[in-house]
XYZ file of C-alpha atoms in Angstrom:
482
model
C -43.489 -18.389 -32.107
C -46.069 -18.300 -29.674
C -49.256 -17.486 -31.276
C -50.127 -13.557 -31.668
C -53.104 -12.593 -30.154
C -55.136 -9.931 -32.700
C -57.709 -7.536 -32.454
C -59.347 -5.213 -34.319
C -61.247 -1.742 -33.824
C -62.247 1.654 -34.585
C -60.604 3.141 -31.679
C -56.994 2.081 -29.768
C -59.115 0.731 -26.643
C -58.319 -2.455 -27.506
C -54.677 -1.773 -27.730
C -52.298 -3.245 -25.487
C -51.180 -0.540 -22.989
C -47.321 0.212 -23.407
C -47.984 -0.793 -27.431
C -45.701 0.461 -30.009
C -47.811 2.262 -32.549
C -46.785 1.795 -36.220
C -47.860 4.069 -38.722
C -47.061 4.678 -42.051
C -45.232 6.956 -44.553
C -44.944 8.562 -48.096
C -43.707 10.223 -50.654
C -46.302 12.190 -52.120
C -44.601 14.850 -54.776
C -41.006 15.338 -53.682
C -42.224 15.485 -49.827
C -42.628 12.509 -47.229
C -45.974 12.252 -45.346
C -47.911 10.060 -43.585
C -50.586 8.265 -44.719
C -53.665 8.045 -42.451
C -52.013 9.229 -39.241
C -51.693 13.096 -37.835
C -48.766 12.372 -34.949
C -46.125 13.627 -36.994
C -45.394 17.265 -39.639
C -43.359 16.811 -42.466
C -41.062 19.128 -41.244
C -40.874 16.022 -38.122
C -40.640 13.412 -40.493
C -38.244 14.795 -43.147
C -35.601 15.742 -39.275
C -35.570 11.764 -38.943
C -35.263 10.914 -42.466
C -37.472 9.036 -43.059
C -37.550 8.249 -46.869
C -41.379 6.630 -46.931
C -39.567 3.767 -49.426
C -40.932 0.438 -48.195
C -39.527 -2.031 -45.588
C -38.331 0.681 -43.826
C -38.553 1.992 -40.015
C -38.105 4.174 -38.403
C -38.422 4.343 -34.229
C -38.770 7.337 -32.533
C -41.597 8.981 -29.696
C -44.842 11.661 -30.196
C -48.168 12.674 -28.435
C -46.058 10.118 -25.675
C -46.125 6.807 -27.485
C -43.013 4.939 -28.418
C -44.070 5.367 -32.320
C -42.485 2.754 -35.100
C -42.625 4.556 -38.252
C -43.403 2.805 -41.798
C -41.874 2.890 -45.302
C -44.797 2.512 -47.578
C -43.275 3.049 -51.052
C -47.360 4.053 -51.797
C -50.209 5.692 -50.897
C -51.621 2.859 -51.322
C -50.243 -0.707 -51.965
C -51.244 -3.028 -52.738
C -52.649 -6.833 -50.946
C -49.728 -8.512 -51.242
C -47.389 -5.389 -50.913
C -49.562 -5.102 -47.187
C -48.835 -8.494 -46.976
C -44.382 -8.407 -47.502
C -44.437 -5.048 -45.388
C -46.998 -7.126 -42.707
C -43.570 -9.358 -42.601
C -41.153 -6.647 -42.283
C -42.174 -6.000 -39.366
C -43.015 -8.741 -37.658
C -39.118 -8.851 -38.076
C -37.860 -5.910 -37.061
C -40.176 -5.671 -34.363
C -40.510 -9.258 -32.998
C -38.325 -7.460 -29.813
C -41.231 -6.303 -28.774
C -44.153 -6.926 -26.740
C -47.328 -5.584 -28.636
C -47.907 -3.233 -31.614
C -50.908 -1.206 -32.507
C -52.236 -0.527 -36.152
C -52.689 3.207 -37.577
C -52.248 1.817 -41.084
C -54.248 3.937 -44.685
C -56.084 0.235 -45.560
C -58.069 0.675 -48.287
C -60.044 -2.446 -47.469
C -60.727 -5.388 -45.718
C -58.465 -7.911 -47.849
C -55.576 -5.587 -46.929
C -55.969 -5.723 -44.138
C -55.840 -9.270 -43.251
C -52.658 -9.776 -45.596
C -50.783 -7.412 -43.458
C -52.012 -9.138 -40.284
C -50.955 -12.537 -42.336
C -47.707 -11.055 -42.558
C -46.623 -9.851 -39.020
C -47.839 -13.134 -38.322
C -45.521 -14.971 -40.695
C -42.492 -12.099 -40.587
C -42.309 -13.606 -37.081
C -41.209 -16.403 -37.256
C -38.739 -17.586 -35.547
C -37.223 -21.679 -35.445
C -38.888 -23.491 -32.624
C -35.508 -25.443 -31.064
C -32.952 -22.045 -31.664
C -33.811 -20.836 -28.189
C -35.037 -17.311 -27.203
C -38.366 -16.288 -29.563
C -40.084 -13.478 -30.464
C -42.008 -12.430 -28.037
C -43.863 -10.374 -29.716
C -47.108 -11.466 -28.246
C -50.448 -9.109 -29.354
C -51.433 -6.709 -32.262
C -53.940 -4.386 -32.655
C -55.355 -3.153 -35.957
C -57.751 0.129 -35.011
C -59.392 0.334 -38.597
C -63.093 1.411 -40.021
C -63.117 -1.422 -42.118
C -64.624 -4.676 -41.593
C -62.129 -7.817 -39.903
C -64.667 -10.236 -38.578
C -63.973 -13.138 -35.856
C -63.865 -15.562 -38.490
C -61.031 -13.462 -40.953
C -58.667 -13.755 -37.721
C -58.884 -17.396 -37.278
C -58.043 -17.617 -40.971
C -54.628 -15.786 -40.354
C -54.063 -17.371 -37.601
C -54.677 -20.790 -38.664
C -52.359 -20.025 -41.883
C -49.581 -18.952 -39.618
C -50.176 -21.628 -37.343
C -49.478 -24.226 -40.525
C -46.515 -22.000 -42.084
C -44.917 -22.472 -38.975
C -45.331 -25.884 -38.486
C -44.093 -26.383 -42.034
C -40.920 -24.485 -40.887
C -40.142 -25.789 -37.929
C -40.763 -29.592 -39.096
C -38.061 -28.937 -42.183
C -35.530 -27.218 -39.518
C -35.238 -30.410 -37.891
C -32.519 -32.353 -37.666
C -32.843 -35.318 -40.131
C -31.330 -37.804 -36.128
C -34.713 -36.290 -34.241
C -37.508 -36.342 -37.918
C -37.168 -39.922 -39.213
C -40.103 -41.630 -41.193
C -41.558 -43.047 -38.106
C -40.953 -40.870 -35.482
C -42.619 -37.707 -38.307
C -45.186 -40.928 -38.693
C -46.009 -40.755 -34.715
C -46.763 -36.743 -34.858
C -49.271 -37.104 -37.553
C -50.418 -39.469 -35.218
C -51.250 -37.075 -31.964
C -52.229 -34.266 -34.288
C -54.579 -36.863 -36.396
C -56.327 -37.682 -32.963
C -55.672 -33.679 -31.937
C -58.327 -32.229 -35.357
C -60.132 -35.629 -35.616
C -58.520 -36.854 -38.335
C -58.572 -40.701 -39.861
C -54.943 -41.868 -40.545
C -53.952 -45.399 -41.619
C -49.609 -45.653 -41.358
C -48.466 -48.497 -43.683
C -44.821 -49.451 -42.613
C -42.446 -51.496 -44.362
C -43.773 -54.780 -44.200
C -47.329 -53.043 -44.895
C -45.769 -51.310 -47.415
C -44.146 -54.713 -49.189
C -47.468 -56.974 -48.602
C -49.663 -53.982 -50.116
C -47.426 -53.167 -53.192
C -46.492 -49.696 -53.019
C -42.171 -51.583 -53.988
C -40.349 -47.696 -55.268
C -41.095 -46.456 -51.177
C -40.513 -49.608 -49.726
C -37.000 -49.493 -52.471
C -35.878 -46.368 -51.351
C -35.985 -46.737 -47.755
C -34.285 -49.968 -47.821
C -30.665 -48.997 -47.731
C -31.300 -47.126 -44.238
C -31.636 -48.546 -40.739
C -35.164 -46.600 -40.203
C -37.587 -47.861 -41.504
C -40.046 -45.983 -44.792
C -43.502 -45.188 -44.111
C -46.930 -43.700 -46.202
C -49.230 -41.803 -43.622
C -52.033 -41.431 -45.532
C -54.457 -38.775 -43.612
C -58.581 -38.137 -44.259
C -60.079 -34.760 -44.119
C -64.455 -35.962 -44.299
C -66.684 -33.554 -43.326
C -70.487 -34.768 -44.127
C -70.659 -31.640 -46.617
C -68.289 -32.109 -48.837
C -68.748 -32.183 -52.478
C -65.420 -31.982 -54.123
C -62.470 -34.634 -52.836
C -59.144 -33.127 -52.632
C -55.577 -35.104 -52.808
C -52.280 -33.352 -51.464
C -49.024 -35.955 -51.975
C -45.737 -35.013 -50.079
C -42.135 -35.939 -50.981
C -40.844 -36.801 -47.619
C -37.024 -38.096 -47.181
C -36.216 -37.084 -44.222
C -32.589 -37.606 -45.082
C -31.370 -37.708 -48.657
C -27.694 -39.008 -49.647
C -28.227 -40.174 -52.642
C -28.273 -43.353 -52.406
C -25.162 -44.702 -53.821
C -24.620 -42.344 -55.809
C -23.922 -40.679 -53.389
C -24.224 -36.258 -53.105
C -20.578 -34.509 -52.290
C -20.804 -33.037 -48.879
C -21.440 -29.564 -49.973
C -24.684 -30.976 -51.987
C -25.716 -33.343 -49.159
C -25.672 -30.522 -46.912
C -28.935 -29.045 -45.878
C -30.986 -32.404 -47.267
C -33.081 -32.581 -44.115
C -35.165 -30.095 -46.032
C -36.042 -32.933 -48.599
C -38.844 -33.737 -45.718
C -40.687 -30.029 -47.253
C -43.429 -31.246 -49.192
C -45.026 -33.659 -46.939
C -44.372 -31.553 -43.690
C -46.433 -28.888 -46.555
C -49.150 -31.231 -47.336
C -49.314 -32.244 -44.011
C -50.013 -28.755 -43.050
C -51.872 -27.749 -45.307
C -54.594 -30.392 -44.281
C -53.891 -29.855 -40.598
C -54.914 -25.991 -41.825
C -58.640 -26.974 -43.414
C -59.229 -29.218 -40.537
C -58.924 -26.047 -38.090
C -61.148 -23.966 -40.561
C -63.808 -26.725 -41.175
C -64.235 -26.056 -44.766
C -66.497 -28.103 -46.867
C -64.199 -30.634 -48.401
C -62.850 -34.241 -48.212
C -59.443 -33.990 -48.124
C -56.570 -36.995 -47.952
C -52.822 -36.223 -47.540
C -50.457 -38.538 -48.440
C -46.854 -38.443 -46.475
C -44.062 -40.544 -48.502
C -41.411 -40.952 -46.346
C -38.285 -42.180 -46.488
C -34.567 -41.896 -45.832
C -32.152 -42.581 -48.878
C -29.071 -43.702 -46.999
C -26.583 -45.783 -49.076
C -25.304 -49.563 -47.359
C -25.481 -53.079 -48.200
C -28.994 -53.024 -48.327
C -29.301 -49.654 -50.670
C -31.220 -49.511 -53.842
C -28.774 -50.080 -57.044
C -28.463 -48.455 -60.394
C -29.948 -51.016 -62.693
C -32.285 -52.202 -60.143
C -36.370 -52.933 -60.906
C -38.918 -52.504 -58.569
C -42.495 -52.897 -58.921
C -44.738 -49.282 -57.940
C -48.612 -49.410 -55.969
C -50.116 -48.800 -59.516
C -48.662 -52.171 -61.551
C -46.029 -50.463 -63.144
C -41.690 -51.807 -63.144
C -39.676 -48.329 -62.777
C -35.602 -49.314 -63.081
C -33.136 -47.290 -61.434
C -31.198 -45.726 -63.103
C -30.257 -42.851 -60.363
C -31.069 -43.994 -56.718
C -30.550 -39.894 -56.549
C -33.655 -39.847 -58.224
C -35.486 -40.703 -55.387
C -38.287 -38.362 -54.859
C -39.886 -39.242 -57.698
C -40.614 -42.795 -56.407
C -42.629 -42.236 -53.745
C -44.063 -39.925 -55.066
C -44.843 -42.143 -58.026
C -46.493 -44.819 -54.960
C -47.891 -41.852 -53.254
C -49.513 -40.439 -56.355
C -50.825 -43.883 -57.471
C -52.671 -44.638 -54.219
C -54.520 -42.106 -54.086
C -55.582 -42.224 -57.700
C -57.381 -45.396 -56.881
C -60.010 -43.381 -55.030
C -60.892 -41.267 -57.999
C -60.539 -37.531 -56.168
C -61.064 -34.584 -58.887
C -57.848 -32.955 -57.676
C -54.288 -34.580 -56.882
C -51.875 -32.026 -56.116
C -48.261 -33.195 -55.490
C -45.886 -31.511 -53.730
C -42.254 -31.891 -53.939
C -38.394 -30.914 -53.685
C -37.751 -32.724 -56.637
C -35.488 -31.613 -58.676
C -31.966 -29.407 -58.322
C -32.876 -28.699 -62.205
C -36.165 -26.210 -61.126
C -33.649 -24.271 -59.252
C -31.764 -23.921 -62.431
C -34.414 -22.748 -64.577
C -36.478 -21.185 -61.927
C -33.999 -19.244 -59.076
C -34.853 -20.027 -55.577
C -38.017 -17.714 -55.713
C -41.126 -18.825 -58.194
C -42.180 -22.885 -57.349
C -42.221 -24.819 -60.347
C -45.799 -25.807 -62.142
C -47.081 -29.080 -64.378
C -49.871 -30.780 -65.270
C -52.882 -31.269 -66.584
C -55.178 -27.656 -67.752
C -57.631 -27.431 -65.234
C -55.024 -28.533 -61.821
C -52.945 -26.389 -63.618
C -54.941 -23.211 -63.731
C -56.865 -23.966 -59.936
C -53.972 -23.646 -58.363
C -52.440 -20.014 -60.774
C -55.166 -18.527 -59.182
C -54.765 -20.040 -55.663
C -51.451 -18.634 -55.599
C -52.223 -15.921 -57.088
C -54.512 -15.240 -54.017
C -51.595 -16.131 -50.931
C -49.403 -14.180 -53.273
C -47.105 -16.912 -53.727
C -44.678 -17.263 -57.332
C -45.192 -20.350 -59.805
C -44.644 -20.417 -63.645
C -45.933 -23.124 -65.292
C -43.158 -25.505 -67.456
C -44.670 -27.836 -70.340
C -44.717 -31.121 -70.536
C -42.723 -30.855 -73.836
C -43.363 -34.681 -75.618
C -39.289 -35.360 -76.611
C -38.485 -35.405 -73.329
C -41.037 -37.854 -72.780
C -38.547 -40.776 -74.470
C -36.347 -40.213 -71.322
C -37.986 -42.582 -68.539
C -38.155 -45.014 -71.755
C -36.312 -48.172 -70.064
C -35.228 -51.221 -72.400
C -35.850 -53.549 -69.185
C -38.692 -51.699 -67.542
C -41.880 -49.942 -67.753
C -39.953 -47.208 -67.333
C -36.547 -45.359 -66.258
C -35.780 -42.523 -62.758
C -33.901 -40.237 -65.127
C -31.870 -40.341 -67.996
C -28.262 -40.294 -67.301
C -25.399 -38.584 -68.682
C -28.457 -35.921 -69.353
C -29.133 -32.544 -68.549
C -31.607 -31.497 -71.152
C -35.043 -30.549 -69.090
C -34.984 -32.016 -66.066
C -37.722 -31.000 -64.002
C -39.548 -31.667 -67.079
C -38.637 -35.355 -67.070
C -39.552 -35.471 -63.031
C -42.849 -34.298 -64.119
C -43.334 -37.281 -66.626
C -41.998 -39.473 -64.681
C -45.016 -38.733 -62.149
C -47.808 -38.097 -65.082
C -46.847 -42.393 -65.455
C -48.684 -42.602 -61.939
C -52.012 -40.806 -62.939
C -54.731 -42.943 -63.192
C -58.009 -42.457 -63.916
C -61.469 -41.869 -63.918
C -64.503 -43.813 -64.696
C -65.094 -42.336 -68.114
C -61.280 -43.503 -68.386
C -59.636 -40.129 -68.967
C -56.827 -38.828 -66.972
C -57.677 -37.260 -63.315
C -56.952 -33.723 -63.110
C -53.575 -33.777 -61.670
C -50.701 -31.240 -60.541
C -47.644 -31.512 -59.509
C -45.152 -28.300 -57.472
C -41.388 -28.315 -57.564
C -40.702 -26.129 -54.668
C -36.721 -26.910 -54.293
C -36.209 -23.154 -54.802
C -37.756 -22.041 -52.688
C -38.419 -24.145 -50.334
C -35.312 -23.199 -48.563
C -34.460 -19.544 -48.592
C -30.649 -19.199 -48.292
C -30.210 -16.314 -48.388
C -30.977 -13.251 -45.884
C -34.817 -12.754 -45.133
C -37.310 -10.415 -46.752
C -40.680 -9.551 -46.480
C -42.265 -12.789 -44.575
C -39.512 -15.219 -46.078
C -37.391 -15.761 -43.211
C -34.006 -17.072 -43.895
C -34.690 -21.296 -44.118
C -36.890 -23.124 -44.498
C -39.974 -20.828 -45.619
C -43.553 -22.747 -45.588
C -43.685 -21.949 -49.481
C -46.536 -23.411 -51.229
C -48.845 -24.062 -47.794
C -51.209 -20.969 -48.407
C -51.628 -22.117 -51.850
C -52.983 -25.088 -50.547
C -55.626 -23.899 -48.144
C -56.450 -21.951 -51.092
C -56.938 -24.167 -53.497
C -59.323 -26.021 -51.130
C -61.132 -22.852 -50.234
C -61.816 -22.796 -54.040
C -63.001 -25.764 -54.480
C -65.194 -25.197 -51.721
C -67.114 -21.820 -54.604
C-alpha cells in the first residue's frame, strides 16, 4: 500500500482531476436524502435504489462527474462511525485513483477519523502482488484540519500497515535474527537507539526464559530493545511485545489445524515495534522503550521439556509444565528488563491465550493490570475506537502457577479454568517495583482474538492481520504527554 496523499480545503480546487466524488445519504423520516450535498434529488436517489444504510455504496454520474453515494445511516454519525465508514470507502474504492469527499462532517475529529478509516481500509498485503490504486483523497470542508493532523493520520496508518505486513510475512522469511535486522535499519532511519541480544548474550545476561524458548530452533532467539528519548520527555513508557515468529507448540506440538496461522504469534512484537516508530515520527515528548522478545518455538532434541526449570532475568525460577505456553516466558524476561529502568508505565502486548478468544470472541482485546494502567489504556483505546475488556485478577487463580520445584510454573496442565487470567497472573510476577517498593504501573493486552480476522473484512479491518492496538498505544503515549 503506497501512502495516500491527503488534502483539505473549503473548495474542490485541490481535488485531483477526474476524482470520484463521494457524497452521503441517510434515511430522513420516511425518505432517503443526501446529507451535506444537493447533487441528486430524492426522486433520483429512489430510482437508483439508494437506501442510506451504513456501508452501502451506489455509483452513478451527476453533473458530468463520477459520483459514489455512501450510505451513512444517520445524518450525524459519531467519530467511530466515520472511521468505520471511511474504512468501508477505502475497501470499496481501492481501485480508484482519487477521491473527493463532500460529506456532512460536523467537527475536525470526524474529518480526521474518516480519513484515517480510508487509509486503514485501503490496505492490501505488500507481498500479495497488485496493490490498491488509491493515491489521493481530497476533503472538501469548511472545518479546520491542519497539516499536523493529516501527518498523524498518515503515520498511524503506516504503523498499522507495518504491523499487518510483518504479521502476514511467512515464518521462513521473518524469523528472530531477520526481525532484529529490520529493527536495526528502522532505528538508524528514525534516530532510535537499539540494543540486540543474541543467544550468547541472552545467556550471559540472565535472560533464561527467552533463551529456553528459542533453544529448540535452528534459528536462535533475539531480544531487541529500541529507545526513543527526546530531551523534553517527562514521562517514560515501556512497551513489551511477544515475538514468537512461529509457534509449533514445541514438544507440546500442536495439531495441524492449531499450527496454521502461528506465524501471527509475533504480532505483539510487531505492534510495539510499529508503535515506537510512529511515536518517534510524531516527535512526541515522551521517553519510550520497546522490547521485542523474539523466538521460534520448535520441537527438537534441544527443545525445552515439560518439567525443565529455567531462571528468569529477575532471578525467579520457572518450571515449564507446558512448552506451548511459551509466550508468557519470553514476556516474563522482557517485562523484568523493562522494570529495571522503573518507567512510569509498562504495557505488554501478546497473542497470549486461546482462552481470550473463548472468553471475549474475536473483536475484544483482554486487558489486565494495575488500576491506573488499566484506566489509561481504556481511555486510549476509546479514543482509537478499539475494543478492550478488563479481566479480573481472581485471587483463587494465583495458586495455579505455584510449582513444587521452582518459584513458578508456566501453566496448570489439565485445568481449563481462567486460562487468560492464569497468563496475566504469571506475567505480574515479573513486574518490578518503584523506588518506594510498590509495584510499577503495568497493563497486559491479550490480542489473541482480534489480531487476526479470520472472517470477512469489515469497516477498516481487513481479512487477516489487523494491526489492532497500535493506534491505542500511540494514543496512550499522547495521553501521557498531556
